[in-house]
Coordinates of C-alpha atoms and ligand atoms in Angstrom, one line a residue:
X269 CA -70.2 13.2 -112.4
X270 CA -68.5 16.3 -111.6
X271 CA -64.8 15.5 -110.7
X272 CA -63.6 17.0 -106.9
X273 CA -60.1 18.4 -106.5
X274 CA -58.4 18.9 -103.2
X275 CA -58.4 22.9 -103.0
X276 CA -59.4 25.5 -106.0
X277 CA -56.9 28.8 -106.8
X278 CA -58.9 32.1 -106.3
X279 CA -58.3 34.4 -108.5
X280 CA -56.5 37.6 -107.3
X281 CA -59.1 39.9 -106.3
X282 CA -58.9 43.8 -105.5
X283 CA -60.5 44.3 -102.6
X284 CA -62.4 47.7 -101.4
X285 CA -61.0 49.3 -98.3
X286 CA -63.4 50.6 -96.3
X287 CA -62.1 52.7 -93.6
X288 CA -58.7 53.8 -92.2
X289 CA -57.4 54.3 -88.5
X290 CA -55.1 54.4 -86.0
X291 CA -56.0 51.7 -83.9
X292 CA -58.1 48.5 -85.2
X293 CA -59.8 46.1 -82.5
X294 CA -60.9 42.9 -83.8
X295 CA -63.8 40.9 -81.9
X296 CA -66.2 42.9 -79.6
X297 CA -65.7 40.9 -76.2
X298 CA -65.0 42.1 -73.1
X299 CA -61.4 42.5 -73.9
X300 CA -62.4 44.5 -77.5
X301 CA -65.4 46.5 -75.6
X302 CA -62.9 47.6 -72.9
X303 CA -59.9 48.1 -75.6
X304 CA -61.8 50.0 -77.7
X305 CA -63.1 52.5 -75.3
X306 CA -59.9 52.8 -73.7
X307 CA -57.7 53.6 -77.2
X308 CA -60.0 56.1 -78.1
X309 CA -60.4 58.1 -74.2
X310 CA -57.0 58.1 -75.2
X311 CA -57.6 60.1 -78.2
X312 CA -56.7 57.7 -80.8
X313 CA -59.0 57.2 -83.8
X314 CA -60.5 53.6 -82.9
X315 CA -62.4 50.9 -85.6
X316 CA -63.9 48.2 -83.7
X317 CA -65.4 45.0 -85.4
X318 CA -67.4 41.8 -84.4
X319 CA -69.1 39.3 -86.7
X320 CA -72.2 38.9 -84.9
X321 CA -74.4 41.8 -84.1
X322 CA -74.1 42.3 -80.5
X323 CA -70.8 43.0 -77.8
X324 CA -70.1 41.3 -75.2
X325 CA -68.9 37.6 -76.8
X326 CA -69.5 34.7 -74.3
X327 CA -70.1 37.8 -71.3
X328 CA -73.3 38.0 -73.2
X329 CA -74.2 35.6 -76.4
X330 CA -72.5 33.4 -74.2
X331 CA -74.6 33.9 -71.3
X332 CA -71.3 33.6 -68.6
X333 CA -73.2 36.4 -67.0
X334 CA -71.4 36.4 -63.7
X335 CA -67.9 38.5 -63.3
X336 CA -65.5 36.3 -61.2
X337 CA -64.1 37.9 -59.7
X338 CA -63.0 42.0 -59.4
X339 CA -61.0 41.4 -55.9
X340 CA -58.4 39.2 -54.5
X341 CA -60.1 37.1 -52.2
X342 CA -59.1 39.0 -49.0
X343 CA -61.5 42.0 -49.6
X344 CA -59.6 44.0 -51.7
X345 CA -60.5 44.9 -54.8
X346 CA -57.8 43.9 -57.9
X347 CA -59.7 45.2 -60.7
X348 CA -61.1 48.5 -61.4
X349 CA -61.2 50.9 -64.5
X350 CA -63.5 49.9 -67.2
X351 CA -64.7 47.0 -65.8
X352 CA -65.6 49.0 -62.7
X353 CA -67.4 51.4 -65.1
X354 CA -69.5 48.5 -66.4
X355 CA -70.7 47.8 -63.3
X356 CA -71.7 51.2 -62.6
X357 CA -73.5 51.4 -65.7
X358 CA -74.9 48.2 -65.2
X359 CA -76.2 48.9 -61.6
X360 CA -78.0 52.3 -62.8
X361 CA -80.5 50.2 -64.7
X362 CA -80.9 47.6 -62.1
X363 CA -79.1 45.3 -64.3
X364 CA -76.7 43.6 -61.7
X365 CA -76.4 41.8 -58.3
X366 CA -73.4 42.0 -56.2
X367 CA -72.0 41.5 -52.1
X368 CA -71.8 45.2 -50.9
X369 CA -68.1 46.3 -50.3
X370 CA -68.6 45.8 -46.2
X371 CA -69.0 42.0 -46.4
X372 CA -66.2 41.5 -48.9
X373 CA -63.9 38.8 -47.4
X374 CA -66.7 38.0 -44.7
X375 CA -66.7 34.3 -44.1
X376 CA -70.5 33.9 -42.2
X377 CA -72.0 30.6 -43.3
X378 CA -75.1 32.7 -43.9
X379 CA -73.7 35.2 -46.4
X380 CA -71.6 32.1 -48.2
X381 CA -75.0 30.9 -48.9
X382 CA -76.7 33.6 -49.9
X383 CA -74.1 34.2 -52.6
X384 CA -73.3 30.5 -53.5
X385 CA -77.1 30.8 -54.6
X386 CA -76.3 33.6 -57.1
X387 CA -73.3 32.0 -58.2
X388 CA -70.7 34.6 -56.1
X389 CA -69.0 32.3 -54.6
X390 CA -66.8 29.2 -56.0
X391 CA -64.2 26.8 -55.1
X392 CA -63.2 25.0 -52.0
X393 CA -64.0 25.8 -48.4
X394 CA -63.0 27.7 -46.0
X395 CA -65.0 30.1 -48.0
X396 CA -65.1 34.3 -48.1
X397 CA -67.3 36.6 -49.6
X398 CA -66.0 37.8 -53.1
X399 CA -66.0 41.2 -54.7
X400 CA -68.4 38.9 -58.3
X401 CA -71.4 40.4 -59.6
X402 CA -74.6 38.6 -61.5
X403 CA -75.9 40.8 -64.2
X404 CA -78.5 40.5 -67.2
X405 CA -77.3 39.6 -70.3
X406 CA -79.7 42.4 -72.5
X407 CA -79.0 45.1 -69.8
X408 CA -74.9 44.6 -71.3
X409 CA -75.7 44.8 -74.7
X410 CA -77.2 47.4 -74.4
X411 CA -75.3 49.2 -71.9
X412 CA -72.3 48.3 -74.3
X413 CA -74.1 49.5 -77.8
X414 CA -74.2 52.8 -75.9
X415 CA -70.8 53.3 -74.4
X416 CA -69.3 52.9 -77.5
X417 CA -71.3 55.4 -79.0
X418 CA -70.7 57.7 -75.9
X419 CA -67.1 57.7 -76.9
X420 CA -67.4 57.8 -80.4
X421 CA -65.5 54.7 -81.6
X422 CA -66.6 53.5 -84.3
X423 CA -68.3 50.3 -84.3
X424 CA -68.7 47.8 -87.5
X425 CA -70.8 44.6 -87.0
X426 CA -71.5 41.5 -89.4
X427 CA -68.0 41.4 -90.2
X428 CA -65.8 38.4 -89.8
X429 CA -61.5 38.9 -90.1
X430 CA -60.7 36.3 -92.4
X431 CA -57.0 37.5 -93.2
X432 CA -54.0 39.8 -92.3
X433 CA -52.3 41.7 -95.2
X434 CA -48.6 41.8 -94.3
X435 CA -45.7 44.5 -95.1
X436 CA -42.7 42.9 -93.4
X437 CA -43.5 42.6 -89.6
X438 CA -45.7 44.8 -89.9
X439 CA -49.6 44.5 -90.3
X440 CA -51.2 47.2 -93.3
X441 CA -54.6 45.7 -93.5
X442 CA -57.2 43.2 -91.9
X443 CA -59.5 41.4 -94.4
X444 CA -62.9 40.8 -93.5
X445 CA -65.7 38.4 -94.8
X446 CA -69.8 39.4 -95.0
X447 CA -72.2 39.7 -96.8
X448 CA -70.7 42.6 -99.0
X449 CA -68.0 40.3 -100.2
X450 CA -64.1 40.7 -98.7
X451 CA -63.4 44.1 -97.5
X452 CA -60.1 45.4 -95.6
X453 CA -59.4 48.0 -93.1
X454 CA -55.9 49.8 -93.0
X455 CA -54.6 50.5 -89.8
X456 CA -51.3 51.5 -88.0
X457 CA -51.8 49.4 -85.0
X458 CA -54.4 46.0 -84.4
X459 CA -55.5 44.6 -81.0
X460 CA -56.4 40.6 -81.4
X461 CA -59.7 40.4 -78.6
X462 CA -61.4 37.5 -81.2
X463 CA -60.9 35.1 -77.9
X464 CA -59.8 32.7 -80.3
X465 CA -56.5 34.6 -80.9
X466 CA -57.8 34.4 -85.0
X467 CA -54.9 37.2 -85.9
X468 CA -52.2 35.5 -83.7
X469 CA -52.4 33.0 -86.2
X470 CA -53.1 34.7 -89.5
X471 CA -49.9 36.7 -88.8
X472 CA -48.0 33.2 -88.2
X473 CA -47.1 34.4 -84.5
X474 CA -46.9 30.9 -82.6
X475 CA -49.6 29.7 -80.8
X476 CA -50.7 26.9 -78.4
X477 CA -54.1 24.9 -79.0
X478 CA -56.0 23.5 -76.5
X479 CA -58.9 21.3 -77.0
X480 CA -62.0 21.5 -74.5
X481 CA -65.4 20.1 -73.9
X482 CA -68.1 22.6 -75.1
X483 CA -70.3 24.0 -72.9
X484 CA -73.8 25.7 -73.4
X485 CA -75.5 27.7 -70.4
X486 CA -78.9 28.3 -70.7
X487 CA -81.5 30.2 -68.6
X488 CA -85.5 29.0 -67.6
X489 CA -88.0 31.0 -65.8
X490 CA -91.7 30.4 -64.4
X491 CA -90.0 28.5 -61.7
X492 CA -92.3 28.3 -58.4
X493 CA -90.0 30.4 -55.7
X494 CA -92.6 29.4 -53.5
X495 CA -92.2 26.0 -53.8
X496 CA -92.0 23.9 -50.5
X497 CA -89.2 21.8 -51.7
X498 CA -86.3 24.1 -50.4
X499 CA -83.9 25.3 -53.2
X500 CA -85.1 23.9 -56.1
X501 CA -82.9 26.1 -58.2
X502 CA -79.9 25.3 -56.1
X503 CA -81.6 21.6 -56.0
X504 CA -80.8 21.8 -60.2
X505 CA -77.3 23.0 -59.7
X506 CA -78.3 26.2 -60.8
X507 CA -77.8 30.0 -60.0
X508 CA -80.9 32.6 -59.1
X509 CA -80.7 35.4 -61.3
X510 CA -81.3 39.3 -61.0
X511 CA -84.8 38.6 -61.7
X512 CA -87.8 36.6 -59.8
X513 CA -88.8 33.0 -60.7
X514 CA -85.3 32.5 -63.4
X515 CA -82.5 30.2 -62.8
X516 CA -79.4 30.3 -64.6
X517 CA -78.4 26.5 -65.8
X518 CA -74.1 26.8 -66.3
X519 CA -74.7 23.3 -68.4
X520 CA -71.9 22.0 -69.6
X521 CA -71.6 18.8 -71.6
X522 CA -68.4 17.7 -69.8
X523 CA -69.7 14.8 -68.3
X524 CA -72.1 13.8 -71.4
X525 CA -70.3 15.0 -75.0
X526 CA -68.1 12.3 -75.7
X527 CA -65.0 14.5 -76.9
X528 CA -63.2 17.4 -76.3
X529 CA -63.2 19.9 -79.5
X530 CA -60.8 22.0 -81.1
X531 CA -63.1 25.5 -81.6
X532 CA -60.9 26.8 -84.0
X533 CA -62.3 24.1 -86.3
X534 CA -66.2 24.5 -88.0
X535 CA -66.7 20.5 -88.3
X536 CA -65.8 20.1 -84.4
X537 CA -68.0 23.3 -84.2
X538 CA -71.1 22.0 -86.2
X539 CA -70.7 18.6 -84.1
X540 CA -70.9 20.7 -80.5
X541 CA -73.7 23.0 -81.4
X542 CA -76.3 20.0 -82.8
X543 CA -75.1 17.9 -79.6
X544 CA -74.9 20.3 -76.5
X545 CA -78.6 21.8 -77.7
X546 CA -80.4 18.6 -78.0
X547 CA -78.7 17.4 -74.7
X548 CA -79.5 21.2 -73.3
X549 CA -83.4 20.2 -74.2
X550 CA -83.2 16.9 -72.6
X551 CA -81.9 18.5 -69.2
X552 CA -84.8 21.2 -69.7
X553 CA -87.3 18.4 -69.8
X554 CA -85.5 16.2 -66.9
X555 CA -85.7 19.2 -64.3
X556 CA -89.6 19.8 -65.3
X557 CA -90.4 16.3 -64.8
X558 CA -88.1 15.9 -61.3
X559 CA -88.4 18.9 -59.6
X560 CA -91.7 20.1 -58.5
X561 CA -91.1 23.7 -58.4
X562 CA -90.0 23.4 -62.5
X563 CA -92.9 22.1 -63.0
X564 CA -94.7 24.9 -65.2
X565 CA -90.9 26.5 -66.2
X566 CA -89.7 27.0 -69.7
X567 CA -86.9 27.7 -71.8
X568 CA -85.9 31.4 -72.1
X569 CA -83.0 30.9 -73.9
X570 CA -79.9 29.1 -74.7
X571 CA -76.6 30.9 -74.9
X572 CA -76.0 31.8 -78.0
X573 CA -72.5 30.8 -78.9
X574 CA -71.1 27.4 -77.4
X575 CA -69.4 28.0 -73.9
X576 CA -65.4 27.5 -74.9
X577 CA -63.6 27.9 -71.6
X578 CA -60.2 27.8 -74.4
X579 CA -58.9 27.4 -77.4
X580 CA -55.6 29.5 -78.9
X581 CA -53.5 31.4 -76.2
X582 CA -50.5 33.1 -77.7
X583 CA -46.8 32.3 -77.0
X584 CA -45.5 36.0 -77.1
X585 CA -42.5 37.9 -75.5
X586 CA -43.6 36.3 -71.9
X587 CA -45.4 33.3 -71.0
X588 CA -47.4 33.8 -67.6
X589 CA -46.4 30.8 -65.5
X590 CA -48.4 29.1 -62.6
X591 CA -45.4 29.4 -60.6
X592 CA -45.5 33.4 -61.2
X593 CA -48.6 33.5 -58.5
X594 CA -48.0 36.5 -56.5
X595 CA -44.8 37.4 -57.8
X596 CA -44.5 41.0 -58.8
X597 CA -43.4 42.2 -62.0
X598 CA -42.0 46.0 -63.0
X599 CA -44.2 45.6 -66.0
X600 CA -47.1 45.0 -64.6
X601 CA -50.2 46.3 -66.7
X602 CA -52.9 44.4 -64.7
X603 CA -53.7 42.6 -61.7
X604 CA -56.3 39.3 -61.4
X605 CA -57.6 37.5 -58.6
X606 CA -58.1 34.1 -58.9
X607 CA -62.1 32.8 -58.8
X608 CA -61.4 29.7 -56.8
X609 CA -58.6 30.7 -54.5
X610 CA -58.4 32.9 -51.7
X611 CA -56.0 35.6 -50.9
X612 CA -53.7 35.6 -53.7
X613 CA -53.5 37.1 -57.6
X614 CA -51.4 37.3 -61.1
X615 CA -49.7 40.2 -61.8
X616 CA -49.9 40.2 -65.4
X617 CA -47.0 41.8 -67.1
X618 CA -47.3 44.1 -70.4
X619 CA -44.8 41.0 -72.3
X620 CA -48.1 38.8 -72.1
X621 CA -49.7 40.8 -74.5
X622 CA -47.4 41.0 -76.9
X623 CA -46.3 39.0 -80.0
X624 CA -42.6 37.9 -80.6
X625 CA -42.2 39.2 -84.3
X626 CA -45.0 41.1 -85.8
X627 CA -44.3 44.7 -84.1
X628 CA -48.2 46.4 -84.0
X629 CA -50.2 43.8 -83.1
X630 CA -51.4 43.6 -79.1
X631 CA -53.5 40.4 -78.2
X632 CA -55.7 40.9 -74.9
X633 CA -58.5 38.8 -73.0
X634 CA -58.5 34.8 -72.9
X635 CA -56.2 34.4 -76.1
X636 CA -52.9 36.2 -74.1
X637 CA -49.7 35.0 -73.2
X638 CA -50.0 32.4 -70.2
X639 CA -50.1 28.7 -69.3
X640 CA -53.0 27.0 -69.6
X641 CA -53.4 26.6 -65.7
X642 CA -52.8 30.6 -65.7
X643 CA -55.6 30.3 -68.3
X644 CA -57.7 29.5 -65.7
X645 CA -57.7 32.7 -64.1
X646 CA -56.9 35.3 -66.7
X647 CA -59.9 34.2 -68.7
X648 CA -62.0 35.7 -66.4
X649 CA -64.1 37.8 -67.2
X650 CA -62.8 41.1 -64.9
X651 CA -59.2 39.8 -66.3
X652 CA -60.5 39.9 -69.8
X653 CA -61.5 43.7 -68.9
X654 CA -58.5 44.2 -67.6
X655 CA -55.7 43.4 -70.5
X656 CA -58.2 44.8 -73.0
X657 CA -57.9 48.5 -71.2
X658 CA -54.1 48.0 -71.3
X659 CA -53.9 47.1 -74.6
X660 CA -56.1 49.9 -75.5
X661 CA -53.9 52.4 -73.7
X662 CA -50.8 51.3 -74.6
X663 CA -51.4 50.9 -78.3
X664 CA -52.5 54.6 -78.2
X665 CA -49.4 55.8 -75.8
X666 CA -47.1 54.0 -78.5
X667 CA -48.9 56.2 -81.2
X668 CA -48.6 59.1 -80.0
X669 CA -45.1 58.5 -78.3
X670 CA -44.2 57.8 -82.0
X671 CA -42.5 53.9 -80.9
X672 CA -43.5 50.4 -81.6
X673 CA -45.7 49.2 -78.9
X674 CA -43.2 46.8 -77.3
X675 CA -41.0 49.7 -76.9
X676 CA -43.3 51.8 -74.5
X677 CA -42.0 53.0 -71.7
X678 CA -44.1 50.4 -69.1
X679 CA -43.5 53.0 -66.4
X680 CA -45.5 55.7 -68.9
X681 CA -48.0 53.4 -69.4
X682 CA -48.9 52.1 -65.7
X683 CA -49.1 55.5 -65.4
X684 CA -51.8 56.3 -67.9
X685 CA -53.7 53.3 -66.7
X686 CA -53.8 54.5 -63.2
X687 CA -54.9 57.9 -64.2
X688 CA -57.7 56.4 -66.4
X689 CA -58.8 54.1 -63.0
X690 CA -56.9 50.6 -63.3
X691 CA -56.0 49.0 -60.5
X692 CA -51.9 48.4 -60.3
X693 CA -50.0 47.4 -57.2
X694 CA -48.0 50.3 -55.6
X695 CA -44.3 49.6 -56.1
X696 CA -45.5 49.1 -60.3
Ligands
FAD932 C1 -68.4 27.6 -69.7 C2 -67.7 28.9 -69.3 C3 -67.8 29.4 -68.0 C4 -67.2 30.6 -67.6 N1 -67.5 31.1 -66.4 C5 -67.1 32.3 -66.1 C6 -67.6 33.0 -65.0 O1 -68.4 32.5 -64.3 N2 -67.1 34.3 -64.7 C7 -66.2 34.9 -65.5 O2 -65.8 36.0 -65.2 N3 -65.7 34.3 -66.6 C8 -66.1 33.0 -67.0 N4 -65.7 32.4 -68.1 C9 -64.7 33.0 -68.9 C10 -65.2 34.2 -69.8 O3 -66.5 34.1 -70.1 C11 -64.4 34.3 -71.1 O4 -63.1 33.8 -71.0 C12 -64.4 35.8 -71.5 O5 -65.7 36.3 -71.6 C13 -63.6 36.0 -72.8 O6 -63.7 37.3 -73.2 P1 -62.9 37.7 -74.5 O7 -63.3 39.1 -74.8 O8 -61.5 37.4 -74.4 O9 -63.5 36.7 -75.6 P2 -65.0 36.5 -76.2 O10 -66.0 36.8 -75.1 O11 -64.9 35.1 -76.8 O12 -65.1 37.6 -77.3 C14 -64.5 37.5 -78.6 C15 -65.3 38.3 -79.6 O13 -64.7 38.3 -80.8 C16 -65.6 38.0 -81.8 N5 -64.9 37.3 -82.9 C17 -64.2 36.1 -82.8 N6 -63.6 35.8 -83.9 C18 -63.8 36.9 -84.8 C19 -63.4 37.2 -86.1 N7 -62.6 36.4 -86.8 N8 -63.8 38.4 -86.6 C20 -64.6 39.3 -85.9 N9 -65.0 39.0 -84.7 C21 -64.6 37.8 -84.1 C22 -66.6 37.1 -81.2 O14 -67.9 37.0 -81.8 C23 -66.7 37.7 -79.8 O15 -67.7 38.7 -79.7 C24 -66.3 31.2 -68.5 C25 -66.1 30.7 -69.8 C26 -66.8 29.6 -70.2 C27 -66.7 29.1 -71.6

């Protein structure tokens, strides 16, 4: 019998670098897409890296294909810039669904309907309109593959950052894992959008770990619109989706798995995936035995990641507060609604997105600096835009200002962000 030891010493290996640049954004998300493109309009030389072979993260593998929400629940709109642009690049294809701008903050029981159908709408009544859009999950792939070629950043998939290689406080090189071995990318300035916040903790910055039930959102189509059995989609708590005869199913095994997992950990990982798709399957055969108009409906497909709402969230230079609703901050760098309340928002300041030691590293999208109630409303997808394009603009600013990131001159950088089309209050 071979005997089994408790952990094995690699040996030192060299490892090949394989590109240089000024700004490195790991994890092509929302936050990374919307970093990325926003470092380099900038005019910074940009790397950005996923492990799978797709953008978008859980706004696309993960099928969360509804953006919650771009206003503040009074009709005006709280978030612009590149997540704007997405949905302009979206709508040119016929890729998305959204309440026009007139009936934003309208509060007809007709409208509240119409868009609680698609999924618009959320939380607790008295209900308004909100500024949300449904889209297709391809049409942002796509529409993603080619805005980053547009802008020229230069995008490397199929790698997975397994390691930071430190020089002080000061990050030189991120180490990635594939199927070429371990290769590193030098770079003067790294942006953590891995969700996950996977650098936060290889560079030892603190962290705070929650543990969550998984969920898995899946989509089935043939369904029988015609059906006399009123809303069977709404009937299978489900969302219509941009296209005829599909239902979006936001499935989550909350009230079925029997634990929460920690997603930072494969075994809790392996456990999730073999559970939430057989119980997926079982709720794909329930709604085509009980409701009449699934009857001949099938399966399109299941997200392809697991649906984690949270796992990391950096402890950096500020910590977002519930208590810091509608308070207003002089460093301000973005602005988020919240999806179930009305008529109120975050200010979220440019200290959130920074780490308290290690001096050129910038985290943005659900892994930032905030409580986890904050959590609930920064994760968002139009939030997750939202950081990422001030992360990618400031990291570039600091560069070519020639200072460490944290000491940017905010008032420089809300400027930049406005003139690249983010939303900031006015007194910011
Ligand atoms: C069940 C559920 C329902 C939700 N509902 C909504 C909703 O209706 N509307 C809404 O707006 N938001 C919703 N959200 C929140 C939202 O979907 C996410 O918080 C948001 O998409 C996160 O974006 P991100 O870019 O921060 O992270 P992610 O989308 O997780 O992207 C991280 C990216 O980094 C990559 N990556 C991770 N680790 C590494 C690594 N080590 N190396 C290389 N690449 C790596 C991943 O593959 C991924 O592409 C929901 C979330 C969940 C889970």
């Amino acid at each position: 019998m071979m005997e089994r030891s408790d952990s094995v010493l690699l040996p030192e290996q060299r490892v090949p670098v394989i590109a240089k640049c000024d700004i490195l954004v790991v994890g092509g998300g929302s936050a990374g897409l919307s970093a990325a493109i926003a470092a380099k309009r900038q005019g910074a030389d940009v790397v950005l890296v996923e492990r799978y072979g797709y953008l978008g993260g859980l706004a696309s593998g993960g099928l969360i294909v509804l953006l919650l929400t771009l206003d503040d629940g009074a009709g005006r709109q709280v978030v612009a810039g590149l997540c704007q642009e997405l949905v302009d690049r979206l709508e040119a294809r016929g890729g998305c669904y959204y309440p026009p701008k007139g009936e934003w903050g309208d509060s007809s029981d007709e409208l509240i309907t119409q868009y609680q159908r698609r999924g618009l709408v959320w939380g607790s009544a008295p209900h308004k309109v909100r500024y949300s859009v449904a889209y297709d999950p391809e049409e942002f792939k796509f529409v993603a593959n080619e805005w980053v070629a547009e802008t020229s950043v230069q995008l490397l998939y199929h790698r997975w950052a397994s390691d930071v290689v430190q020089d002080g406080d000061r990050i030189t090189h991120v180490v990635f894992t594939s199927k070429a071995g371990r290769q590193a990318i030098a770079c003067n300035t790294v942006i953590d959008t891995t969700g996950d916040g996977d650098l936060v903790a290889f560079a030892n910055e603190p962290f705070e770990l929650e543990e969550v039930h998984p969920w898995l959102w899946f989509r089935m189509a043939g369904i029988d619109d015609a059906s006399a059995d009123g809303d069977a989609v709404a009937q299978a708590r489900g969302f219509r989706t941009v296209k005829p005869g599909q239902a979006l199913l936001p499935w989550g095994a909350a009230e079925r798995i029997d634990r929460r997992i920690d997603a930072t950990n494969p075994d809790d990982l392996t456990y999730a995936e073999i559970e939430c798709r057989r119980m997926v399957m079982e709720e794909v055969d329930r709604l085509r035995e009980q409701i009449p108009a699934f009857k001949d409906a099938y399966l399109t497909d299941m997200a392809l990641t697991l649906g984690i709402t949270e796992s990391r969230r950096l402890v950096g230079r500020y910590v977002l507060q519930r208590e810091d609703l509608d308070k207003p901050f002089d460093d301000v760098i973005a602005v988020t609604g919240h999806w179930t309340k009305y008529d109120c928002t975050y200010q979220i300041p440019y200290g959130s997105l920074l780490p308290k030691d290690v001096t050129n590293l910038l985290v943005a999208g659900r892994c930032i600096s905030v409580d986890h109630r904050v959590h609930h409303a920064t994760k968002e997808i139009p939030a997750c835009f939202a950081t990422g394009e001030a992360a990618g603009v400031a990291s570039a600013l600091a560069l070519s200002s020639d200072v460490l990131p944290r000491d940017l001159d905010t008032t420089q950088l809300q400027k930049a962000l406005r003139e690249a089309g983010a939303w900031l209050p006015d007194r910011a």
